[in-house]
Short mmCIF file of C-alpha atoms in Angstrom, two decimals:
data_model
loop_
_atom_site.label_atom_id
_atom_site.label_comp_id
_atom_site.label_asym_id
_atom_site.label_seq_id
_atom_site.Cartn_x
_atom_site.Cartn_y
_atom_site.Cartn_z
CA ALA N 148 128.44 112.96 75.27
CA GLN N 149 125.02 111.54 75.89
CA SER N 150 122.55 110.70 73.15
CA VAL N 151 119.02 109.34 72.84
CA THR N 152 117.49 107.30 70.05
CA GLN N 153 113.79 106.88 69.51
CA PRO N 154 113.59 104.40 66.64
CA ASP N 155 109.92 104.92 65.84
CA ILE N 156 108.99 108.24 64.25
CA HIS N 157 105.29 107.38 64.04
CA ILE N 158 103.15 104.82 65.84
CA THR N 159 99.45 104.16 65.38
CA VAL N 160 97.44 102.14 67.87
CA SER N 161 93.76 101.51 68.38
CA GLU N 162 92.06 102.98 71.42
CA GLY N 163 92.15 100.45 74.24
CA ALA N 164 95.21 98.67 72.88
CA SER N 165 98.49 98.53 74.72
CA LEU N 166 101.37 100.83 73.84
CA GLU N 167 105.13 100.66 74.01
CA LEU N 168 107.38 103.49 72.84
CA ARG N 169 111.04 102.64 72.51
CA CYS N 170 113.95 104.68 73.79
CA ASN N 171 117.64 103.82 73.79
CA TYR N 172 120.26 106.01 75.38
CA SER N 173 124.00 106.36 75.38
CA TYR N 174 125.66 107.76 78.46
CA GLY N 175 128.90 107.00 80.26
CA ALA N 176 127.54 106.99 83.79
CA THR N 177 124.27 106.17 85.52
CA PRO N 178 121.69 107.96 83.45
CA TYR N 179 118.91 110.23 84.57
CA LEU N 180 116.05 109.44 82.23
CA PHE N 181 112.82 111.23 81.45
CA TRP N 182 109.75 110.89 79.29
CA TYR N 183 107.87 114.01 78.21
CA VAL N 184 104.69 114.45 76.18
CA GLN N 185 103.92 117.37 73.90
CA SER N 186 100.50 118.24 72.52
CA PRO N 187 100.39 120.33 69.33
CA GLY N 188 101.43 123.93 69.85
CA GLN N 189 102.24 123.42 73.51
CA GLY N 190 105.21 122.86 75.74
CA LEU N 191 106.34 119.59 77.23
CA GLN N 192 104.78 117.84 80.19
CA LEU N 193 106.80 115.49 82.35
CA LEU N 194 105.32 111.98 82.38
CA LEU N 195 107.87 110.24 84.55
CA LYS N 196 111.53 110.12 85.50
CA TYR N 197 114.15 107.60 86.56
CA PHE N 198 117.04 108.53 88.78
CA SER N 199 117.84 105.35 90.70
CA GLY N 200 116.23 102.51 92.62
CA ASP N 201 113.30 100.51 91.29
CA THR N 202 113.77 100.09 87.56
CA LEU N 203 110.02 100.20 86.90
CA VAL N 204 108.75 103.72 87.38
CA GLN N 205 105.18 104.87 87.41
CA GLY N 206 104.13 108.17 85.95
CA ILE N 207 101.08 110.26 85.36
CA LYS N 208 98.17 109.37 83.08
CA GLY N 209 98.71 105.64 83.60
CA PHE N 210 102.14 105.51 81.96
CA GLU N 211 105.08 103.51 83.20
CA ALA N 212 108.62 102.96 81.99
CA GLU N 213 111.24 100.33 82.66
CA PHE N 214 114.95 101.03 82.87
CA LYS N 215 117.07 98.20 81.50
CA ARG N 216 120.73 98.91 81.91
CA SER N 217 121.84 95.84 79.94
CA GLN N 218 119.88 97.06 76.92
CA SER N 219 120.45 100.78 77.48
CA SER N 220 116.74 101.22 77.16
CA PHE N 221 113.96 103.13 78.87
CA ASN N 222 110.77 102.13 77.08
CA LEU N 223 107.47 103.80 77.86
CA ARG N 224 104.35 101.66 78.23
CA LYS N 225 100.66 102.02 78.81
CA PRO N 226 98.30 99.05 79.08
CA SER N 227 95.29 100.73 77.48
CA VAL N 228 95.59 103.80 75.30
CA HIS N 229 92.98 106.56 75.29
CA TRP N 230 92.27 108.85 72.34
CA SER N 231 93.56 111.78 74.39
CA ASP N 232 97.01 110.16 74.48
CA ALA N 233 97.60 111.15 70.86
CA ALA N 234 100.62 113.47 71.00
CA GLU N 235 104.38 113.63 70.50
CA TYR N 236 106.47 111.76 73.04
CA PHE N 237 110.08 112.61 73.82
CA CYS N 238 112.59 110.57 75.74
CA ALA N 239 115.47 112.48 77.31
CA VAL N 240 118.66 111.75 79.20
CA GLY N 241 119.98 114.21 81.74
CA ALA N 242 123.51 115.14 82.71
CA ILE N 243 125.03 117.55 85.13
CA THR N 244 127.19 120.12 83.38
CA GLY N 245 129.05 123.18 84.56
CA GLY N 246 126.02 125.26 83.74
CA GLY N 247 123.47 123.01 85.39
CA ASN N 248 121.32 120.08 84.46
CA LYS N 249 121.24 119.53 80.72
CA LEU N 250 118.76 117.36 78.85
CA THR N 251 119.40 115.66 75.55
CA PHE N 252 116.20 114.77 73.74
CA GLY N 253 115.41 112.06 71.28
CA THR N 254 113.78 112.99 67.99
CA GLY N 255 110.35 112.09 69.31
CA THR N 256 107.63 109.57 68.47
CA GLN N 257 104.31 110.78 67.10
CA LEU N 258 101.47 108.70 68.52
CA LYS N 259 98.21 108.45 66.63
CA VAL N 260 95.22 106.76 68.24
CA GLU N 261 92.53 105.23 66.07
CA LEU N 262 89.03 105.17 67.48
CA GLY T 1262 103.21 122.39 91.39
CA ALA T 1263 106.19 123.32 89.18
CA VAL T 1264 104.32 125.60 86.83
CA VAL T 1265 106.17 127.60 84.21
CA SER T 1266 104.42 130.41 82.39
CA GLN T 1267 105.68 131.65 79.04
CA HIS T 1268 104.46 134.82 77.39
CA PRO T 1269 103.46 135.65 74.74
CA SER T 1270 102.17 132.41 73.32
CA TRP T 1271 102.10 133.79 69.80
CA VAL T 1272 103.64 136.83 68.16
CA ILE T 1273 103.81 138.15 64.62
CA CYS T 1274 106.07 141.05 63.80
CA LYS T 1275 107.84 142.75 60.96
CA SER T 1276 111.36 141.91 59.93
CA GLY T 1277 113.95 144.03 61.75
CA THR T 1278 112.06 144.39 65.00
CA SER T 1279 113.09 142.90 68.32
CA VAL T 1280 110.87 140.52 70.23
CA LYS T 1281 111.03 139.72 73.93
CA ILE T 1282 109.74 136.44 75.35
CA GLU T 1283 109.24 135.98 79.07
CA CYS T 1284 109.52 132.79 81.07
CA ARG T 1285 108.34 132.71 84.67
CA SER T 1286 108.35 130.00 87.29
CA LEU T 1287 105.15 130.52 89.25
CA ASP T 1288 105.48 128.27 92.27
CA PHE T 1289 109.16 127.45 92.62
CA GLN T 1290 112.50 129.16 92.38
CA ALA T 1291 114.22 128.47 89.10
CA THR T 1292 117.95 128.68 89.61
CA THR T 1293 118.44 127.47 86.05
CA MET T 1294 116.40 128.22 82.97
CA PHE T 1295 116.81 126.81 79.51
CA TRP T 1296 115.78 128.13 76.13
CA TYR T 1297 114.99 125.78 73.28
CA ARG T 1298 114.05 126.17 69.67
CA GLN T 1299 111.84 123.65 67.93
CA PHE T 1300 111.36 123.37 64.19
CA PRO T 1301 108.19 121.77 62.81
CA LYS T 1302 108.02 118.06 63.50
CA GLN T 1303 111.48 118.05 65.04
CA SER T 1304 112.95 117.68 68.47
CA LEU T 1305 114.00 120.46 70.80
CA MET T 1306 117.30 122.16 70.16
CA LEU T 1307 118.90 123.69 73.24
CA MET T 1308 119.91 127.27 72.57
CA ALA T 1309 121.26 128.37 75.93
CA THR T 1310 121.32 127.72 79.64
CA SER T 1311 121.04 130.55 82.12
CA ASN T 1312 121.70 130.55 85.83
CA GLU T 1313 120.20 133.28 87.97
CA GLY T 1314 122.53 136.24 88.21
CA SER T 1315 125.02 134.86 85.69
CA LYS T 1316 125.62 135.22 81.99
CA ALA T 1317 123.93 132.63 79.84
CA THR T 1318 125.89 129.76 78.35
CA TYR T 1319 125.11 129.42 74.67
CA GLU T 1320 125.27 126.25 72.64
CA GLN T 1321 127.60 126.05 69.71
CA GLY T 1322 126.23 127.83 66.67
CA VAL T 1323 123.79 130.04 68.58
CA GLU T 1324 124.47 133.74 68.15
CA LYS T 1325 124.57 135.38 71.55
CA ASP T 1326 124.15 138.85 70.07
CA LYS T 1327 121.04 137.72 68.20
CA PHE T 1328 119.43 135.90 71.10
CA LEU T 1329 119.86 137.93 74.28
CA ILE T 1330 119.05 136.10 77.48
CA ASN T 1331 118.56 137.69 80.87
CA HIS T 1332 117.94 135.79 84.10
CA ALA T 1333 117.82 138.54 86.68
CA SER T 1334 115.67 136.82 89.29
CA LEU T 1335 114.85 133.34 90.52
CA THR T 1336 111.48 133.45 88.81
CA LEU T 1337 112.04 135.25 85.53
CA SER T 1338 114.15 134.79 82.43
CA THR T 1339 113.74 136.62 79.15
CA LEU T 1340 114.83 135.85 75.62
CA THR T 1341 115.07 138.78 73.22
CA VAL T 1342 115.36 138.04 69.53
CA THR T 1343 117.08 141.13 68.18
CA SER T 1344 116.53 142.43 64.67
CA ALA T 1345 114.42 139.41 63.87
CA HIS T 1346 114.27 138.06 60.34
CA PRO T 1347 112.05 135.42 58.71
CA GLU T 1348 114.62 132.69 59.35
CA ASP T 1349 114.16 133.33 63.09
CA SER T 1350 110.54 132.22 62.83
CA SER T 1351 110.14 129.18 65.02
CA PHE T 1352 108.62 127.76 68.18
CA TYR T 1353 110.60 128.82 71.23
CA ILE T 1354 110.20 126.95 74.51
CA CYS T 1355 111.63 127.72 77.91
CA SER T 1356 112.09 125.39 80.83
CA ALA T 1357 113.14 125.82 84.42
CA SER T 1358 114.61 123.74 87.20
CA ASP T 1359 115.77 124.23 90.75
CA SER T 1360 119.39 123.12 90.68
CA ARG T 1361 119.83 123.67 94.42
CA VAL T 1362 118.03 120.41 95.13
CA GLY T 1363 120.98 118.43 93.84
CA GLY T 1364 121.37 115.81 91.17
CA VAL T 1365 119.67 116.10 87.83
CA GLN T 1366 116.31 117.70 88.38
CA PRO T 1367 113.43 117.55 85.91
CA GLN T 1368 112.96 120.56 83.74
CA HIS T 1369 109.50 122.07 83.79
CA PHE T 1370 108.42 123.57 80.51
CA GLY T 1371 106.41 126.57 79.47
CA ASP T 1372 103.81 126.28 76.73
CA GLY T 1373 106.07 127.82 74.12
CA THR T 1374 105.97 130.92 71.94
CA ARG T 1375 105.17 130.76 68.26
CA LEU T 1376 107.23 133.51 66.60
CA SER T 1377 106.43 134.51 63.04
CA ILE T 1378 108.53 137.17 61.31
CA LEU T 1379 107.05 138.70 58.18
#
């Protein structure tokens, strides 16, 4: 079964600083990987996804993530954080099951941005 | 594109009543819809997966008679919490994907429903 680990529960960065959120996955085959962001009291918004091909994927809001098979990682990065980026970030790995596409989420990383 | 609407966004009701939550895909056909439950400051816990026109597949430990799921059309799924009790209070989130495209497709999420049982 697949699993996702997000080692950092909380991260605080200053506005304008760079950001990297860590994600490690466990999956027996080529993984389908996703990053979602959740603002308080709201659903999840897809930031970016990796299915195959170029291991550096670009997403919305200036985010990017790099798939590293040798490290089983899919870390999310942003060169310059804005105050509006403060939110909860979830990494997820997808698998095809008999019932459809199933996502397994990490426990999330809470991002706080200091002005 | 890929907008999912969830209604209501917030509901408070008395213990013992049943509550229905709707999840609609507004601009795509959702062959598969998912229902999650999220506890405060925790990740999403998948409750069930429903394919249009089929019975939902429930995750282990989720009571199918307590959480009734209907997915009668390609744009609508409903979750009914029957005889709700305070321990059912939570944040419920639906998501939808079009499985006909092939491969693992992204799930598009609604904004969630905050359910409070008094």
